[in-house]
PDB file of C-alpha atoms in Angstrom:
ATOM      1  CA  GLN A   1      46.399 171.042  57.513  1.00 89.00           C
ATOM      2  CA  HIS A   2      43.459 168.738  58.275  1.00 94.00           C
ATOM      3  CA  MET A   3      44.309 165.752  60.729  1.00 96.00           C
ATOM      4  CA  ALA A   4      43.698 163.224  57.980  1.00 97.00           C
ATOM      5  CA  PHE A   5      45.716 165.033  55.243  1.00 98.00           C
ATOM      6  CA  GLN A   6      48.941 163.230  55.708  1.00 98.00           C
ATOM      7  CA  THR A   7      46.803 159.844  55.313  1.00 98.00           C
ATOM      8  CA  LEU A   8      45.280 161.485  52.153  1.00 98.00           C
ATOM      9  CA  LEU A   9      48.973 162.310  50.770  1.00 98.00           C
ATOM     10  CA  SER A  10      50.263 158.859  51.719  1.00 98.00           C
ATOM     11  CA  TYR A  11      47.636 156.940  50.071  1.00 98.00           C
ATOM     12  CA  THR A  12      48.164 159.152  47.145  1.00 98.00           C
ATOM     13  CA  ASN A  13      51.949 158.949  47.011  1.00 97.00           C
ATOM     14  CA  MET A  14      51.273 154.950  47.187  1.00 96.00           C
ATOM     15  CA  GLY A  15      49.130 155.235  43.967  1.00 95.00           C
ATOM     16  CA  LEU A  16      45.379 154.704  45.342  1.00 97.00           C
ATOM     17  CA  ASN A  17      42.705 156.384  44.454  1.00 97.00           C
ATOM     18  CA  VAL A  18      40.961 158.061  47.251  1.00 98.00           C
ATOM     19  CA  PHE A  19      37.275 158.751  48.526  1.00 98.00           C
ATOM     20  CA  MET A  20      36.969 161.367  51.059  1.00 98.00           C
ATOM     21  CA  ARG A  21      33.773 160.922  52.444  1.00 97.00           C
ATOM     22  CA  GLY A  22      32.552 163.482  55.202  1.00 96.00           C
ATOM     23  CA  PRO A  23      30.016 166.075  56.176  1.00 95.00           C
ATOM     24  CA  ALA A  24      29.458 169.451  54.126  1.00 93.00           C
ATOM     25  CA  GLY A  25      31.869 171.820  55.210  1.00 92.00           C
ATOM     26  CA  SER A  26      34.474 169.555  56.488  1.00 95.00           C
ATOM     27  CA  GLY A  27      37.386 170.612  54.179  1.00 95.00           C
ATOM     28  CA  LYS A  28      37.566 167.596  51.340  1.00 97.00           C
ATOM     29  CA  THR A  29      37.566 170.046  48.359  1.00 96.00           C
ATOM     30  CA  SER A  30      40.276 172.134  50.172  1.00 95.00           C
ATOM     31  CA  ALA A  31      42.232 169.235  50.965  1.00 97.00           C
ATOM     32  CA  ALA A  32      42.368 168.751  47.227  1.00 98.00           C
ATOM     33  CA  TYR A  33      43.901 172.132  47.108  1.00 97.00           C
ATOM     34  CA  GLY A  34      46.638 171.216  49.523  1.00 97.00           C
ATOM     35  CA  LEU A  35      47.237 167.842  47.884  1.00 98.00           C
ATOM     36  CA  ALA A  36      47.954 169.684  44.687  1.00 98.00           C
ATOM     37  CA  LYS A  37      50.060 171.826  46.021  1.00 98.00           C
ATOM     38  CA  ALA A  38      52.059 168.870  47.921  1.00 98.00           C
ATOM     39  CA  LEU A  39      52.339 167.010  44.787  1.00 98.00           C
ATOM     40  CA  GLY A  40      53.586 169.861  42.670  1.00 98.00           C
ATOM     41  CA  VAL A  41      50.859 169.383  40.027  1.00 98.00           C
ATOM     42  CA  GLN A  42      47.638 171.214  38.822  1.00 98.00           C
ATOM     43  CA  LEU A  43      44.144 170.640  40.340  1.00 98.00           C
ATOM     44  CA  TYR A  44      41.313 170.102  38.430  1.00 98.00           C
ATOM     45  CA  VAL A  45      38.004 169.983  40.160  1.00 98.00           C
ATOM     46  CA  MET A  46      35.170 168.140  38.063  1.00 96.00           C
ATOM     47  CA  PRO A  47      31.834 168.409  40.122  1.00 95.00           C
ATOM     48  CA  LEU A  48      29.659 165.501  39.550  1.00 96.00           C
ATOM     49  CA  GLY A  49      25.723 165.315  39.349  1.00 93.00           C
ATOM     50  CA  PRO A  50      23.054 163.486  38.135  1.00 91.00           C
ATOM     51  CA  GLN A  51      23.268 165.631  34.796  1.00 93.00           C
ATOM     52  CA  THR A  52      26.850 164.825  34.427  1.00 94.00           C
ATOM     53  CA  SER A  53      27.209 163.227  30.890  1.00 92.00           C
ATOM     54  CA  LYS A  54      29.851 161.394  29.074  1.00 92.00           C
ATOM     55  CA  SER A  55      30.936 164.350  27.077  1.00 93.00           C
ATOM     56  CA  ASP A  56      31.641 166.093  30.341  1.00 94.00           C
ATOM     57  CA  LEU A  57      33.830 163.604  31.450  1.00 94.00           C
ATOM     58  CA  ILE A  58      35.707 162.297  27.857  1.00 93.00           C
ATOM     59  CA  GLY A  59      35.108 165.392  26.047  1.00 95.00           C
ATOM     60  CA  TYR A  60      33.596 165.377  22.435  1.00 95.00           C
ATOM     61  CA  MET A  61      34.222 166.180  18.992  1.00 95.00           C
ATOM     62  CA  ASN A  62      32.251 169.422  18.116  1.00 96.00           C
ATOM     63  CA  GLY A  63      30.610 170.583  14.865  1.00 95.00           C
ATOM     64  CA  ALA A  64      33.871 171.465  12.763  1.00 96.00           C
ATOM     65  CA  GLY A  65      35.232 168.091  13.675  1.00 94.00           C
ATOM     66  CA  ASP A  66      37.484 169.501  16.461  1.00 96.00           C
ATOM     67  CA  TYR A  67      38.282 167.549  19.749  1.00 96.00           C
ATOM     68  CA  VAL A  68      36.963 169.441  22.642  1.00 96.00           C
ATOM     69  CA  PRO A  69      38.939 168.306  26.076  1.00 96.00           C
ATOM     70  CA  SER A  70      37.463 167.723  29.204  1.00 95.00           C
ATOM     71  CA  LEU A  71      39.234 168.678  32.924  1.00 95.00           C
ATOM     72  CA  LEU A  72      39.300 164.794  33.252  1.00 95.00           C
ATOM     73  CA  ARG A  73      41.408 164.538  30.006  1.00 96.00           C
ATOM     74  CA  LYS A  74      43.536 167.152  30.652  1.00 97.00           C
ATOM     75  CA  ALA A  75      44.624 165.700  34.169  1.00 97.00           C
ATOM     76  CA  TYR A  76      44.704 162.150  32.587  1.00 97.00           C
ATOM     77  CA  GLU A  77      46.972 163.081  29.713  1.00 97.00           C
ATOM     78  CA  HIS A  78      49.155 165.704  31.283  1.00 97.00           C
ATOM     79  CA  GLY A  79      49.104 164.909  34.873  1.00 98.00           C
ATOM     80  CA  GLY A  80      47.378 166.431  38.272  1.00 98.00           C
ATOM     81  CA  VAL A  81      45.049 165.517  40.931  1.00 98.00           C
ATOM     82  CA  LEU A  82      41.340 165.284  39.431  1.00 98.00           C
ATOM     83  CA  LEU A  83      38.860 165.800  42.115  1.00 98.00           C
ATOM     84  CA  LEU A  84      35.721 164.101  41.317  1.00 97.00           C
ATOM     85  CA  ASP A  85      33.582 166.494  43.642  1.00 97.00           C
ATOM     86  CA  GLU A  86      30.422 164.941  44.857  1.00 96.00           C
ATOM     87  CA  ILE A  87      30.923 161.529  43.433  1.00 96.00           C
ATOM     88  CA  ASP A  88      28.142 160.185  45.584  1.00 95.00           C
ATOM     89  CA  ALA A  89      25.529 162.513  43.608  1.00 95.00           C
ATOM     90  CA  ALA A  90      26.634 161.040  40.247  1.00 94.00           C
ATOM     91  CA  ASN A  91      24.593 159.093  37.770  1.00 89.00           C
ATOM     92  CA  PRO A  92      26.083 155.550  38.826  1.00 84.00           C
ATOM     93  CA  GLY A  93      25.908 154.544  34.751  1.00 84.00           C
ATOM     94  CA  VAL A  94      28.187 157.605  34.107  1.00 87.00           C
ATOM     95  CA  LEU A  95      30.836 156.395  36.572  1.00 92.00           C
ATOM     96  CA  THR A  96      31.382 153.095  34.754  1.00 92.00           C
ATOM     97  CA  ILE A  97      33.355 155.328  32.417  1.00 91.00           C
ATOM     98  CA  ILE A  98      35.589 156.779  35.529  1.00 93.00           C
ATOM     99  CA  ASN A  99      35.912 152.680  36.396  1.00 93.00           C
ATOM    100  CA  GLY A 100      37.655 152.257  33.176  1.00 90.00           C
ATOM    101  CA  LEU A 101      40.165 155.291  33.516  1.00 92.00           C
ATOM    102  CA  LEU A 102      41.067 154.024  37.226  1.00 92.00           C
ATOM    103  CA  ALA A 103      41.477 150.314  35.987  1.00 88.00           C
ATOM    104  CA  ASN A 104      43.093 150.240  32.813  1.00 85.00           C
ATOM    105  CA  GLY A 105      46.231 152.773  32.732  1.00 89.00           C
ATOM    106  CA  HIS A 106      44.652 153.972  29.420  1.00 92.00           C
ATOM    107  CA  SER A 107      41.232 154.990  27.613  1.00 92.00           C
ATOM    108  CA  GLY A 108      39.807 155.843  25.031  1.00 91.00           C
ATOM    109  CA  PHE A 109      38.350 159.495  24.477  1.00 93.00           C
ATOM    110  CA  ALA A 110      36.191 161.086  21.917  1.00 91.00           C
ATOM    111  CA  ASP A 111      39.332 161.523  19.399  1.00 94.00           C
ATOM    112  CA  LYS A 112      42.098 158.765  20.608  1.00 95.00           C
ATOM    113  CA  MET A 113      43.423 156.291  23.038  1.00 95.00           C
ATOM    114  CA  VAL A 114      45.440 158.165  25.957  1.00 96.00           C
ATOM    115  CA  ASP A 115      47.690 156.631  28.544  1.00 96.00           C
ATOM    116  CA  LYS A 116      47.390 157.480  31.859  1.00 96.00           C
ATOM    117  CA  HIS A 117      50.434 160.091  32.917  1.00 97.00           C
ATOM    118  CA  LYS A 118      52.234 158.766  35.564  1.00 96.00           C
ATOM    119  CA  ASP A 119      51.438 161.827  37.702  1.00 97.00           C
ATOM    120  CA  CYS A 120      47.804 161.690  37.457  1.00 97.00           C
ATOM    121  CA  TYR A 121      45.964 161.248  40.832  1.00 98.00           C
ATOM    122  CA  PHE A 122      42.321 160.452  41.208  1.00 97.00           C
ATOM    123  CA  VAL A 123      40.700 161.638  44.422  1.00 98.00           C
ATOM    124  CA  ALA A 124      37.061 162.107  45.165  1.00 98.00           C
ATOM    125  CA  ALA A 125      34.815 163.736  47.497  1.00 98.00           C
ATOM    126  CA  GLY A 126      31.505 162.756  48.953  1.00 96.00           C
ATOM    127  CA  ASN A 127      29.055 163.044  51.801  1.00 95.00           C
ATOM    128  CA  THR A 128      28.052 159.312  52.232  1.00 94.00           C
ATOM    129  CA  TYR A 129      29.805 155.765  51.915  1.00 91.00           C
ATOM    130  CA  GLY A 130      27.902 155.307  48.304  1.00 89.00           C
ATOM    131  CA  ARG A 131      24.879 153.120  49.834  1.00 90.00           C
ATOM    132  CA  GLY A 132      22.737 155.693  48.892  1.00 89.00           C
ATOM    133  CA  ALA A 133      20.491 158.566  49.964  1.00 88.00           C
ATOM    134  CA  ASP A 134      20.266 159.112  53.846  1.00 88.00           C
ATOM    135  CA  THR A 135      18.106 161.665  55.728  1.00 86.00           C
ATOM    136  CA  MET A 136      21.079 164.238  55.490  1.00 88.00           C
ATOM    137  CA  TYR A 137      22.102 163.732  51.972  1.00 92.00           C
ATOM    138  CA  VAL A 138      18.377 162.586  50.104  1.00 91.00           C
ATOM    139  CA  GLY A 139      20.092 163.379  46.621  1.00 88.00           C
ATOM    140  CA  ARG A 140      22.860 160.826  46.789  1.00 92.00           C
ATOM    141  CA  ALA A 141      23.122 157.670  44.722  1.00 88.00           C
ATOM    142  CA  GLN A 142      23.841 154.207  45.257  1.00 90.00           C
ATOM    143  CA  LEU A 143      27.284 153.219  43.758  1.00 91.00           C
ATOM    144  CA  ASP A 144      27.757 149.930  42.597  1.00 91.00           C
ATOM    145  CA  ALA A 145      30.694 147.771  44.158  1.00 92.00           C
ATOM    146  CA  ALA A 146      32.781 147.794  40.466  1.00 92.00           C
ATOM    147  CA  THR A 147      32.864 151.497  41.459  1.00 93.00           C
ATOM    148  CA  LEU A 148      33.402 151.496  45.133  1.00 93.00           C
ATOM    149  CA  ASP A 149      36.039 148.901  44.987  1.00 94.00           C
ATOM    150  CA  ARG A 150      38.345 151.263  42.661  1.00 95.00           C
ATOM    151  CA  TRP A 151      38.678 153.742  45.867  1.00 97.00           C
ATOM    152  CA  ILE A 152      40.151 153.963  49.294  1.00 97.00           C
ATOM    153  CA  ILE A 153      37.544 155.378  51.691  1.00 97.00           C
ATOM    154  CA  LEU A 154      39.002 157.839  53.803  1.00 98.00           C
ATOM    155  CA  ASN A 155      36.779 159.382  56.554  1.00 97.00           C
ATOM    156  CA  TRP A 156      37.062 163.261  56.668  1.00 97.00           C
ATOM    157  CA  GLY A 157      35.410 164.938  59.449  1.00 94.00           C
ATOM    158  CA  TYR A 158      35.254 168.094  61.117  1.00 93.00           C
ATOM    159  CA  ASP A 159      38.601 168.882  62.437  1.00 92.00           C
ATOM    160  CA  TRP A 160      38.153 171.192  65.453  1.00 93.00           C
ATOM    161  CA  ALA A 161      41.550 171.984  66.129  1.00 92.00           C
ATOM    162  CA  PHE A 162      42.319 172.738  62.600  1.00 91.00           C
ATOM    163  CA  ALA A 163      39.438 174.810  62.702  1.00 90.00           C
ATOM    164  CA  ALA A 164      40.713 176.630  65.831  1.00 91.00           C
ATOM    165  CA  GLN A 165      44.063 177.190  64.224  1.00 91.00           C
ATOM    166  CA  LEU A 166      42.344 178.800  61.198  1.00 88.00           C
ATOM    167  CA  CYS A 167      40.092 181.140  62.794  1.00 89.00           C
ATOM    168  CA  GLY A 168      42.875 181.977  65.449  1.00 93.00           C
ATOM    169  CA  ASN A 169      40.072 181.842  68.490  1.00 92.00           C
ATOM    170  CA  GLN A 170      39.827 178.609  70.729  1.00 93.00           C
ATOM    171  CA  ASP A 171      36.579 180.049  72.677  1.00 93.00           C
ATOM    172  CA  TRP A 172      34.732 180.939  69.338  1.00 93.00           C
ATOM    173  CA  THR A 173      35.278 177.592  67.853  1.00 92.00           C
ATOM    174  CA  ASP A 174      34.460 175.861  71.034  1.00 92.00           C
ATOM    175  CA  TYR A 175      31.033 178.002  70.932  1.00 94.00           C
ATOM    176  CA  VAL A 176      30.697 176.841  66.943  1.00 93.00           C
ATOM    177  CA  ARG A 177      31.398 173.286  68.065  1.00 91.00           C
ATOM    178  CA  ALA A 178      29.284 173.005  71.020  1.00 94.00           C
ATOM    179  CA  LEU A 179      26.158 174.324  68.572  1.00 93.00           C
ATOM    180  CA  HIS A 180      27.440 172.106  65.706  1.00 88.00           C
ATOM    181  CA  GLU A 181      26.830 169.159  68.482  1.00 90.00           C
ATOM    182  CA  ARG A 182      23.459 170.645  69.690  1.00 91.00           C
ATOM    183  CA  VAL A 183      22.139 170.718  66.492  1.00 85.00           C
TER     184      VAL A 183
END
């Protein structure tokens, strides 16, 4: 596992919401799969972006009057790890919905009020600290303090020892790492 995985698991077991912050390709999404497996629950991956809507998050009533649930609703009501992927690319206004879900232990959905399942775990992945775009991640949004306050930020850098184990070739890993550092 990644060098920070045990910390991720510990924080999650303490009931904390964890925001894994790290560069692209550092294994944040893969860590969420490992986390769900370690906790014995289903993983729900919800990619976020500028076009993510309220109905993407809480579901909606269709033309026949039937509720269409979101992945967030499934995790919230029945348990599971919900990965909010690319959280720092999301529209900050839409994240206020997530803020309420994290703070209250229950929430209104399109069809009814729902209590948060005891085995519902929120994790997020992003490339920045939520302070807005930088020279590498130009499409990132600035997240407000109310959003950031609900997360423990866990730095998730490249783990070269883990990469060497995965590929089984230390020389190749050293070569790739040297190229990475030069770039």
